[in-house]
XYZ file of C-alpha atoms in Angstrom:
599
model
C 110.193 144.740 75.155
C 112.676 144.241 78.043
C 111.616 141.273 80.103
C 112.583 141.775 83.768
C 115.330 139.533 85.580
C 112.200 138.168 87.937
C 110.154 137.211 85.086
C 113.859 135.226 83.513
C 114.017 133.759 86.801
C 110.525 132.589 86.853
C 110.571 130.907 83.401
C 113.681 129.332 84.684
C 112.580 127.737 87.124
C 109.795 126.772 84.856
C 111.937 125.371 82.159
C 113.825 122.991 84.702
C 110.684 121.628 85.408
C 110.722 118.520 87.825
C 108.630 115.907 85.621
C 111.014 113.577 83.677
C 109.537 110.332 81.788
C 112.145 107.235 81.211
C 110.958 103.539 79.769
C 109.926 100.852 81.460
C 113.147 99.141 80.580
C 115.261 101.839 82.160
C 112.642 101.906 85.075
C 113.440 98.049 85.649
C 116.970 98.551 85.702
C 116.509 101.652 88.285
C 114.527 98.772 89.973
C 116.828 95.683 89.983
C 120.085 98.083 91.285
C 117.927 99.315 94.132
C 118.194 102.989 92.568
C 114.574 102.823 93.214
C 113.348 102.049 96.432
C 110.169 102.203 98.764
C 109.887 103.988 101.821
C 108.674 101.655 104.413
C 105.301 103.852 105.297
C 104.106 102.765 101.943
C 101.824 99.659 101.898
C 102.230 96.270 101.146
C 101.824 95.187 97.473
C 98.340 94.052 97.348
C 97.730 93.470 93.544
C 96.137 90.886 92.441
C 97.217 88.384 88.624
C 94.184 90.346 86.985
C 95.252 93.579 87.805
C 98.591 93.050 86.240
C 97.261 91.836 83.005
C 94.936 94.220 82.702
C 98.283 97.258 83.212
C 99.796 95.712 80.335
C 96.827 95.568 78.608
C 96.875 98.887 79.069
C 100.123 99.896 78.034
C 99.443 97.816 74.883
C 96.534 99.652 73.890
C 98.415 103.201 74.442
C 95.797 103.728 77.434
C 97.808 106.069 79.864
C 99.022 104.451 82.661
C 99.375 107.402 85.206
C 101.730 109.511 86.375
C 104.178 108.600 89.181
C 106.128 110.577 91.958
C 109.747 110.658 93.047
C 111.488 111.968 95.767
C 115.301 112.286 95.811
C 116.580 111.388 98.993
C 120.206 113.088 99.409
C 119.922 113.899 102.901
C 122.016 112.104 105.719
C 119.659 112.713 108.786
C 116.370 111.364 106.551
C 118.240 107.915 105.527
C 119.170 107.471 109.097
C 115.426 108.124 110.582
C 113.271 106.474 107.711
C 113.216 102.397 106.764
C 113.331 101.333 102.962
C 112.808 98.432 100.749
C 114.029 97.001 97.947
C 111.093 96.181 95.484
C 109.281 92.350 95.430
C 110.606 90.749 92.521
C 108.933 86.909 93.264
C 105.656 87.385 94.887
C 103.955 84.565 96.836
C 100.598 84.974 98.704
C 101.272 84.188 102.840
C 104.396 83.589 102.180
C 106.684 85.847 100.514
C 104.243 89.322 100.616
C 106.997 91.581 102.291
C 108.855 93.413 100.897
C 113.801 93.064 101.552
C 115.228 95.548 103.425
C 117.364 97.842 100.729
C 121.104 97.035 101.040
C 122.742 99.334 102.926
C 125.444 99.714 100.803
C 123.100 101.355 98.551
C 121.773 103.904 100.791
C 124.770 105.389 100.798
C 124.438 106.662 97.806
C 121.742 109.517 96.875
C 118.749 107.298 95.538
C 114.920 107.655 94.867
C 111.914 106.577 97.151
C 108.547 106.066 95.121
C 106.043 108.083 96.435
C 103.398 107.380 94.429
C 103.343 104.514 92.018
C 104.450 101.465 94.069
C 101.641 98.944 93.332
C 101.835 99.592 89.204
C 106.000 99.967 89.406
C 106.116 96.596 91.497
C 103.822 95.122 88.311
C 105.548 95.860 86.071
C 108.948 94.458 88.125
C 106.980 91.070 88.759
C 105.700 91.261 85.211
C 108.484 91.053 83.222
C 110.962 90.373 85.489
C 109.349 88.050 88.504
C 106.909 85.341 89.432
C 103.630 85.472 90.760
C 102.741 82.621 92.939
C 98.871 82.311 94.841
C 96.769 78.274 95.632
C 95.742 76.667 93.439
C 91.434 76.311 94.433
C 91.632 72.660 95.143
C 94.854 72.686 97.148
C 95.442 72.928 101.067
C 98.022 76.136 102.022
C 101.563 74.828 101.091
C 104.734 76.582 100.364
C 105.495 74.141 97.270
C 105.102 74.188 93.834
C 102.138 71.447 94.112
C 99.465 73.560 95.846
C 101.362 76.984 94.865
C 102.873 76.744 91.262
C 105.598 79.467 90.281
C 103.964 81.761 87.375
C 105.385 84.137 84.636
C 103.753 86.759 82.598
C 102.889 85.333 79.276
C 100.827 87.255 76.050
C 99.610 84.920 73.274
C 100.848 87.025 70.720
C 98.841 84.952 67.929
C 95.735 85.965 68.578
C 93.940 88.355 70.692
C 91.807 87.510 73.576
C 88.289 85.573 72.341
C 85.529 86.565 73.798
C 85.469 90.541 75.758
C 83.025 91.822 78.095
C 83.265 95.772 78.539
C 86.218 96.925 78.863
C 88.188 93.579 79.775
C 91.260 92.713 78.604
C 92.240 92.559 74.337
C 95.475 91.377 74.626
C 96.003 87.955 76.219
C 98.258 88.255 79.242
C 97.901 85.378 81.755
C 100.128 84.182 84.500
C 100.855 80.762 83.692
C 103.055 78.087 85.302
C 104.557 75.129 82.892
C 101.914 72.717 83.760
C 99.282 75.629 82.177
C 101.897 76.181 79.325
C 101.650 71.958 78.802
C 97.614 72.049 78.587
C 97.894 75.258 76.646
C 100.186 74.153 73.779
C 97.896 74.255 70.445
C 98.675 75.428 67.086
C 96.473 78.132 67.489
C 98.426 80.023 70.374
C 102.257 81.186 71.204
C 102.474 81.740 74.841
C 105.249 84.954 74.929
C 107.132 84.968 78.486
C 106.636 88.526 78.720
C 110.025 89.069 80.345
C 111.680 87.934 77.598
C 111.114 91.348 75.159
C 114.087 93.165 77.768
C 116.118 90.874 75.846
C 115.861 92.054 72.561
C 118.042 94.863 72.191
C 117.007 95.860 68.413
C 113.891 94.955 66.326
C 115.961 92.888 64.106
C 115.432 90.674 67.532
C 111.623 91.166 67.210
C 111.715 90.238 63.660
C 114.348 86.709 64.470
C 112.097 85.842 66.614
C 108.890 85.822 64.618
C 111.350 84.390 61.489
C 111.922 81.256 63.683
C 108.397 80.670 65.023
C 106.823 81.208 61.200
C 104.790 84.275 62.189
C 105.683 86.803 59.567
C 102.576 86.001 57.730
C 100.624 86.289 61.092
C 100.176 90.213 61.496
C 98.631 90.319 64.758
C 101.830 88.496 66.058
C 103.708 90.500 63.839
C 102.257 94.210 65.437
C 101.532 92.976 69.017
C 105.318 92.012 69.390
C 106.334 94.898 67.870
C 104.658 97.213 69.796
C 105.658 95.227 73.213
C 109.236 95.442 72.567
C 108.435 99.615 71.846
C 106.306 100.276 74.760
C 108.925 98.589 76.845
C 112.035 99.428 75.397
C 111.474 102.428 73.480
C 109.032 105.045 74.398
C 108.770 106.998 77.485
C 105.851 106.146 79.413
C 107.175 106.370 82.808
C 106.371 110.065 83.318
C 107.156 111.087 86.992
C 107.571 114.238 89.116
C 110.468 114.339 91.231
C 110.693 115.978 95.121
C 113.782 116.708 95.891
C 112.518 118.743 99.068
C 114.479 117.354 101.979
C 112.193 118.826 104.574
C 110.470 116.003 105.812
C 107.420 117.599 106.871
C 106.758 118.629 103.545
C 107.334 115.106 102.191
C 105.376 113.670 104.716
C 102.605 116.061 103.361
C 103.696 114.877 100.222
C 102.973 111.365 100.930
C 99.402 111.987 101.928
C 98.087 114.486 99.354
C 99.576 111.689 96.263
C 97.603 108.785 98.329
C 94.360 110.370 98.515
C 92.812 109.408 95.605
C 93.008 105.789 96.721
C 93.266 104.398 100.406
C 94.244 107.802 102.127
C 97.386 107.158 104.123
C 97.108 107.285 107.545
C 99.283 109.530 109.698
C 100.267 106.386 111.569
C 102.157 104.702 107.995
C 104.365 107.752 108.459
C 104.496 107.356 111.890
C 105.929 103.906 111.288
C 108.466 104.455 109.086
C 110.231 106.327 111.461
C 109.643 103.729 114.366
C 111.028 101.058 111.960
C 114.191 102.785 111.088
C 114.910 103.191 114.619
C 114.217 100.233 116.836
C 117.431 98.276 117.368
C 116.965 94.840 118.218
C 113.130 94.428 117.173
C 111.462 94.962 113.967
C 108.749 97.234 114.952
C 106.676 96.149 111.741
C 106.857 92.684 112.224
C 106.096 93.074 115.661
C 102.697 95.049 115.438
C 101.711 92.974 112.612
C 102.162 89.904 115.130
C 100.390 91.448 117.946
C 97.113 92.593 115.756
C 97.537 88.840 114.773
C 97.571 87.486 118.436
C 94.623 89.862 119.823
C 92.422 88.451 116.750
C 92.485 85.026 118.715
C 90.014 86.806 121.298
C 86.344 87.499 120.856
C 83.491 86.135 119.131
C 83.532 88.405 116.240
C 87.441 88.117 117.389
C 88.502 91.744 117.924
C 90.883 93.426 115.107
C 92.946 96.595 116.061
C 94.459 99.215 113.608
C 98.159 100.211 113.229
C 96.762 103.562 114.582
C 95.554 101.529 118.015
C 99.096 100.263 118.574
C 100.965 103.158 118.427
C 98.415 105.515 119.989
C 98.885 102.913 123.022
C 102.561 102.904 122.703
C 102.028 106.517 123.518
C 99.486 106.235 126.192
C 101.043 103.490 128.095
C 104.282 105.086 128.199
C 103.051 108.460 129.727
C 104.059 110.509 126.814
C 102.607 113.243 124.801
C 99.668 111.513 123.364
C 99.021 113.041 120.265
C 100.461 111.915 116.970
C 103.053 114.137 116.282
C 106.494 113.778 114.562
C 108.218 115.201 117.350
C 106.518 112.234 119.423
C 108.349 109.380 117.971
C 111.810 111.247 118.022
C 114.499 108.599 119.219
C 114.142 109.306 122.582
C 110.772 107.970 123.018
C 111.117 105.248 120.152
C 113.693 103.594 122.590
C 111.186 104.478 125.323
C 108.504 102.136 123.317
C 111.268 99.483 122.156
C 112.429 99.031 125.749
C 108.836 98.840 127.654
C 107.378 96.829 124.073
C 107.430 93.241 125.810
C 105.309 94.498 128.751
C 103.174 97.226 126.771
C 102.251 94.495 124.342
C 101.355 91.820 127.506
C 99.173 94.366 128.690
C 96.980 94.917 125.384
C 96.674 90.933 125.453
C 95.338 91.115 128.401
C 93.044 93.729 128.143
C 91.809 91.584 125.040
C 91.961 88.557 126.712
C 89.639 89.489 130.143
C 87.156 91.547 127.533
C 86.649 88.547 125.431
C 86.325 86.366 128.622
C 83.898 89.610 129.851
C 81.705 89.007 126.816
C 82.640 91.696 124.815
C 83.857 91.063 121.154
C 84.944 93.305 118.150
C 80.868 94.410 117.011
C 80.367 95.667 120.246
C 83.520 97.673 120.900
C 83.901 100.114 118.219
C 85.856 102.327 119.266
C 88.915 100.705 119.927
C 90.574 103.073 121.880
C 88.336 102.834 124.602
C 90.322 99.474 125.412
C 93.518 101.335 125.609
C 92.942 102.927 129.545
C 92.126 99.043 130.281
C 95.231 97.962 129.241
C 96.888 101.089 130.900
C 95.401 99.798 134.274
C 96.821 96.517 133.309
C 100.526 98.130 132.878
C 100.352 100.473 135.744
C 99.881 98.021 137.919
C 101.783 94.974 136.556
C 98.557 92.930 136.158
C 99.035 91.029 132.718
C 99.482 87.939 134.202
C 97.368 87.875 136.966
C 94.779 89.686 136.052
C 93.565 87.030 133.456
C 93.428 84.153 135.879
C 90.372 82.315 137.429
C 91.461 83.490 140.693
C 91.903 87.586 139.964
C 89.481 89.627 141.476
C 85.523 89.521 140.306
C 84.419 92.508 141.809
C 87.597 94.159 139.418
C 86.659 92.366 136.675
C 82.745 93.465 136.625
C 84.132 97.547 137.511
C 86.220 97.324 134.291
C 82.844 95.759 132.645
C 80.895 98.239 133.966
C 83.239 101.503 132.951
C 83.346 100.496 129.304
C 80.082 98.957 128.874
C 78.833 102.737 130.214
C 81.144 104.960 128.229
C 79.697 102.817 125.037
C 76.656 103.485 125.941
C 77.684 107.507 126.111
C 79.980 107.461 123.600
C 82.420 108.468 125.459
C 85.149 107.714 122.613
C 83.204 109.019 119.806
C 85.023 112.281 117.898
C 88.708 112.784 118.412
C 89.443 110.860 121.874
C 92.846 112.513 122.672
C 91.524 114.602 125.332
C 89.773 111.348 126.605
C 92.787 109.281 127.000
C 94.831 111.843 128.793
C 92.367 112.373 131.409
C 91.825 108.583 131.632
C 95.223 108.298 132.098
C 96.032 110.650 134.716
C 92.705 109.538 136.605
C 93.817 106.269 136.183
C 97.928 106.833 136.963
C 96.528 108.678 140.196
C 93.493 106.551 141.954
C 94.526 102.937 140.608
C 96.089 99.996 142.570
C 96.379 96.106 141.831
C 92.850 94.873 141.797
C 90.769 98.201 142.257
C 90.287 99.789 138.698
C 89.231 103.333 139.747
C 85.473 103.063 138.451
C 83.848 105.859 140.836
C 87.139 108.668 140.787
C 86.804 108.263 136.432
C 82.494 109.064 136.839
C 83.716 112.115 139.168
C 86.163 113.410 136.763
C 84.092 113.525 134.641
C 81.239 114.867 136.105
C 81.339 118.674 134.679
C 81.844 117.541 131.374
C 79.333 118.725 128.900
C 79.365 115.955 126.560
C 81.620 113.347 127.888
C 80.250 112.601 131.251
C 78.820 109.538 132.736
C 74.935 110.723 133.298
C 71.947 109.110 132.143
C 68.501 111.021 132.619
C 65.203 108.988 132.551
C 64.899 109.600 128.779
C 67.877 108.455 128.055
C 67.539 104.952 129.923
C 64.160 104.171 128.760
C 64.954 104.616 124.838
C 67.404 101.969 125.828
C 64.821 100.070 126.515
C 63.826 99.727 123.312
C 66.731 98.412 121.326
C 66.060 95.889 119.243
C 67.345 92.001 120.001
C 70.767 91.697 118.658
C 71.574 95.453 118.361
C 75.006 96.736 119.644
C 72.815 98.903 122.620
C 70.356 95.825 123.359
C 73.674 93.741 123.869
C 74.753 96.541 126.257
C 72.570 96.713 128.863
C 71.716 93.667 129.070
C 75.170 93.285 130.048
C 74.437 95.619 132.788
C 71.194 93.868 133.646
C 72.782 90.038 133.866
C 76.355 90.635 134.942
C 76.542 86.972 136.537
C 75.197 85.510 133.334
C 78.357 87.272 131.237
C 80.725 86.905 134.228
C 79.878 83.024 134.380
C 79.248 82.207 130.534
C 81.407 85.038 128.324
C 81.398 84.837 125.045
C 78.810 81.573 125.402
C 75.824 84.181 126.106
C 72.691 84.584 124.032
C 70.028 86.953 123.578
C 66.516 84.990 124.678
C 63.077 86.432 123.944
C 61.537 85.708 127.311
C 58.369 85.237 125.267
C 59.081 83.163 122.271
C 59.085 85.292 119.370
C 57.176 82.727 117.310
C 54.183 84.066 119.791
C 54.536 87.326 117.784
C 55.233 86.342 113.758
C 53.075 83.820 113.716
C 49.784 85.144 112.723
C 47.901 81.311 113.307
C 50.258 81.091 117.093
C 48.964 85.018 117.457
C 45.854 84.588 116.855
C 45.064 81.372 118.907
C 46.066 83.039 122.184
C 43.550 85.095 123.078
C 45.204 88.532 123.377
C 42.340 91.244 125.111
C 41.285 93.153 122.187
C 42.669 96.689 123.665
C 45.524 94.793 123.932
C 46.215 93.574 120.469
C 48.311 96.837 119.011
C 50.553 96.342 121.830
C 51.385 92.934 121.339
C 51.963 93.192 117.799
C 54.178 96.243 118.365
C 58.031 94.932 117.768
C 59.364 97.702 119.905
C 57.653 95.605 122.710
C 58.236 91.657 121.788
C 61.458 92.100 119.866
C 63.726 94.649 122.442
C 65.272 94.870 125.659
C 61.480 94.704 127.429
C 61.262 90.890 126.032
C 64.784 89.658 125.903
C 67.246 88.425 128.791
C 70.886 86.445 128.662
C 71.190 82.946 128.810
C 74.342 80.398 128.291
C 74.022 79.600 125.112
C 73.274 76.019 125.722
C 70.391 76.996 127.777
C 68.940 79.273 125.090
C 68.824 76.168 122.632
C 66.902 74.314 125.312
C 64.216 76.982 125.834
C 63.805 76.745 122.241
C 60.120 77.883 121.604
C 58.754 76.688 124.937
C 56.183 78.328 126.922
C 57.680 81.296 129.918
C 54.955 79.634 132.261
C 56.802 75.939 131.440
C 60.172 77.139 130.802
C 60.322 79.262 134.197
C 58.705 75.958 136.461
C 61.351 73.805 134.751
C 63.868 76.125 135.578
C 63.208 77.597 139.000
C 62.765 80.956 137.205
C 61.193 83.328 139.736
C 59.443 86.984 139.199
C 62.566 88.450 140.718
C 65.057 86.744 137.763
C 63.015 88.381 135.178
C 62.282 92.064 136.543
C 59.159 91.458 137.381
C 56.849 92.085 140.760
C 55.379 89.310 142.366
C 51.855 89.236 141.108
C 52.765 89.420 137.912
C 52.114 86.331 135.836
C 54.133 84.305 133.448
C 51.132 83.718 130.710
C 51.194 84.736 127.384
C 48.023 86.404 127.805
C 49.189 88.765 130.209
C 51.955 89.785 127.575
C 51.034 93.424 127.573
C 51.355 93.517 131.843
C 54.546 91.660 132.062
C 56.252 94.149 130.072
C 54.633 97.046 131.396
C 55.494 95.775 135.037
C 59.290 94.695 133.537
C 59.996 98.640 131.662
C 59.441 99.724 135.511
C 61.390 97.596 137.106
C 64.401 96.991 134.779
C 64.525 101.479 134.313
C 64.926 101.513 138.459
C 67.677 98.603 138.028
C 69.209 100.382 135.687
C 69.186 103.623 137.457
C 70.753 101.796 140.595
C 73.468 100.427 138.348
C 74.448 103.942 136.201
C 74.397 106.011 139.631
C 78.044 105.681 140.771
């Protein structure tokens, strides 16, 4: 039967199929000439000794190692926009983690980018052809060979490892240094460097070496040496497929789809690539890896930002299409951010720097990008280094409090927040001047918003009421309710239970005071002792003085009135009248509160 010329061109195309395998000795090579490179949105190399013994392990025991993926960069335009590196041959924890910039003589020839197979392709490279050097557990941090010894792959190839638990290691691979070589030596062991099998060429090599070092009588020397030097030298267990698309949004989809079955890749890591290749006189990595370094100095948890955070601010801050698009980090704009970085990155310390001095830390702001219109304000109005002196503004200080202690409350920044920052920003761009962050025009704006506005019905005020000490919520509005406490103490505020809470857990302390029997369920009742009803902010130092002490004492001591704790006049400050002091406090603190959300 006649096939048709489709069908021939089908199977064609199917015979010249894409997936190639090679050996790990041609894969080093590919490696050490920089054949082989890494794009720069690919991570750092995060694997750890273990995980490197237990690959070649692997590849020992004829356990598949996984496939890998290629893509064949011939393009001009896509060398010129994207970063890559040149592989980590000598690894050193702190201190030598990131990956050399690729020559750039090689670049200008066509070369491959691994998509997919970076972390077990850079083990391999340190295995057998690098060092591996992390502290030693008794050592301080030191970039010398006392606290952080230089280490090669070694395999005892006289006996396999003693004792195994599951599916541990068989074959004894260790990173070793020569002091653990020294303490190792015993007639029982032969410490292989592993590195040392690309330099046997034949297995007339294998069988030299085991001649000189009396092992042809040993046969598990004899067949683990042998079968080193032919899973490195000799079979093909590199299997990869290879992209040659030059489309990058296809690769870029590429990217993604092969790094989903770990730690998806985030649309930023592309994102970054391109920002790296084209910012002139900075290094765009190293700088956003030094400013999520420098805002981690502020808050107590101290706050920790994303990659994504950065650049979505780069974008916000200078007035650009928002969203993260390819087209948004063409050249254009990537000089845009390069050019404005210095101030754009002053203005995100600040914003960090007056919220950690507001009282707000990393727990309580989840959604980072509700700092980024903060730090907008900041930039707008040239405010980073004013705005986080003694002397700036209060009243400014307490709005900006106010606005993102509410729209965490809402959650205002919950779902996708694009739409949210845009109409921050223009509200912002529009109503804002030096000391007067636009609190009222942003409640307005967002008044006919279904979901995203800034209204709180009675309901919705007095569940807040019942948060429980310590939550996220209780930390809130308490916030709202002692704004002088936070303004005056910061990060050096604590959560008091007006009443002790010993009054409520324990039963003997319960018992002895005398609650009125229809009172009793109340009391007892944590939604009443242990939330918003029964707790108010202190300094820190003056919560460790209350201690357990009695509100009657405590408050005579202090000059506590009725009025400081939400509470009418003829109220009292006894124990005993637990259940009316709260009662009379829920009132008063949901009309506060009502005062203070109306804007």
């Amino acid at each position: 039967m006649k096939i048709s010329r489709k069908l021939e061109r089908i199977y064609t195309v199917f015979k010249m199929s894409k997936y190639r395998s090679i050996t790990i000795r041609e894969a080093m090579r590919k490696i050490a000439s920089n054949a082989y490179v890494i794009p720069a949105i690919q991570r750092k190399f995060v694997w750890r000794p273990e995980q490197i013994e237990m690959l070649f392990d692997s590849i020992l025991r004829g356990y598949p190692i996984n496939s890998f993926m290629f893509w064949e960069i011939t393009d001009e335009k896509i060398k010129q926009d994207y970063k890559f590196y040149s592989f980590l041959q000598n690894y050193a924890d702190r201190y030598s983690e990131d990956n050399p910039d690729a020559p750039t003589a090689f670049l200008n020839l066509p070369f491959i980018a691994v998509i997919d197979g970076q972390q077990r392709l850079t083990s391999l490279y340190i295995g057998l052809n690098g060092t591996y050097r992390y502290k030693r557990p008794n050592k301080w941090w030191s970039n010398d060979e006392a606290a952080m010894p230089t280490r090669r792959l070694y395999l005892n190839i006289k006996q396999p490892v003693k004792s195994q638990i599951d599916n541990d290691k068989y074959y004894d691979f260790r990173f070793l240094s020569k002091d653990d070589l020294d303490s190792l030596k015993n007639d029982n062991d032969l410490w292989f460097k592993v590195g040392d099998i690309l330099n046997m060429t034949s297995i007339s090599d294998v069988n030299s070496y085991l001649i000189s070092n009396g092992l042809l009588n040993n046969h598990f020397a004899m067949d683990t040496l042998v079968k080193l030097f032919s899973k490195v030298n000799n079979e093909e267990i590199i299997n990869f497929y290879t992209e040659t698309e030059q489309d990058q949004d296809k690769v870029l989809d590429v990217f993604i789809r092969t790094n989903s079955g770990g730690t998806t890749l985030s649309f930023s890591d592309l994102l970054m690539s391109i920002a790296s290749a084209n910012w002139t006189t900075l290094d765009a990595r190293n700088e956003i890896k030094k400013l999520r370094d420098e805002i981690r100095q502020y808050g107590k948890p101290n706050f920790d930002v994303s990659q994504d955070f950065v650049l979505k601010s780069l974008l916000v801050l200078s007035d650009v299409d928002i969203r993260f698009k390819i087209a948004n980090f063409g050249k254009s704009n990537i000089r845009l951010f390069e050019s404005n970085w210095g101030a754009i990155r002053d203005s995100l310390l600040s914003a960090f720097s007056i919220l950690g001095e507001l009282g707000f830390n990393d727990s309580l702001i989840r959604a980072k990008n509700a700092v980024i219109p903060i730090a907008y304000y900041i930039y707008k109005n040239d405010l980073s280094k004013t705005i986080v002196k003694s002397t700036y503004s209060k009243e400014d200080k307490q709005r900006i409090s106010v606005w993102l202690t509410l729209s965490l409350l809402k959650g205002i920044f919950g779902g996708q927040s694009d739409n949210i920052l845009k109409s921050l920003r223009d509200v912002i761009g529009k109503n804002s001047r030096p000391s007067y962050f636009p609190l009222k025009e942003i409640v307005a704006a967002f008044k006919s918003s279904p979901d995203k506005n800034y209204t709180f019905d009675d309901e919705i005020l007095s569940g807040f009421l019942h948060e429980k000490y310590q939550s996220n919520m209780a930390s809130l509005i308490l916030y709202l309710l002692y704004p002088e406490v936070v303004y005056k103490y910061g990060q050096n505020v604590a959560q008091d239970h007006i009443h002790a809470k010993i009054n409520f857990t324990d039963k003997a302390k319960f018992d002895s005071i005398g609650f009125d029997s229809k009172d009793i369920d109340f009391c007892k009742n944590e939604d009443n002792w242990n939330s918003v009803l029964n707790l108010q902010l202190l300094s820190e130092l003056e919560n460790k003085s209350k201690s357990d002490a009695t509100l009657e004492d405590w408050a005579k001591k202090n000059g506590k009135t009725e009025e400081d704790l939400f509470v009418d006049q003829n109220i009292g400050f006894k124990i005993v009248d637990f259940k009316k002091f709260i009662e009379n406090r829920e009132k008063n603190i949901l009309q506060k509160l009502k005062t203070i959300v109306t804007i």
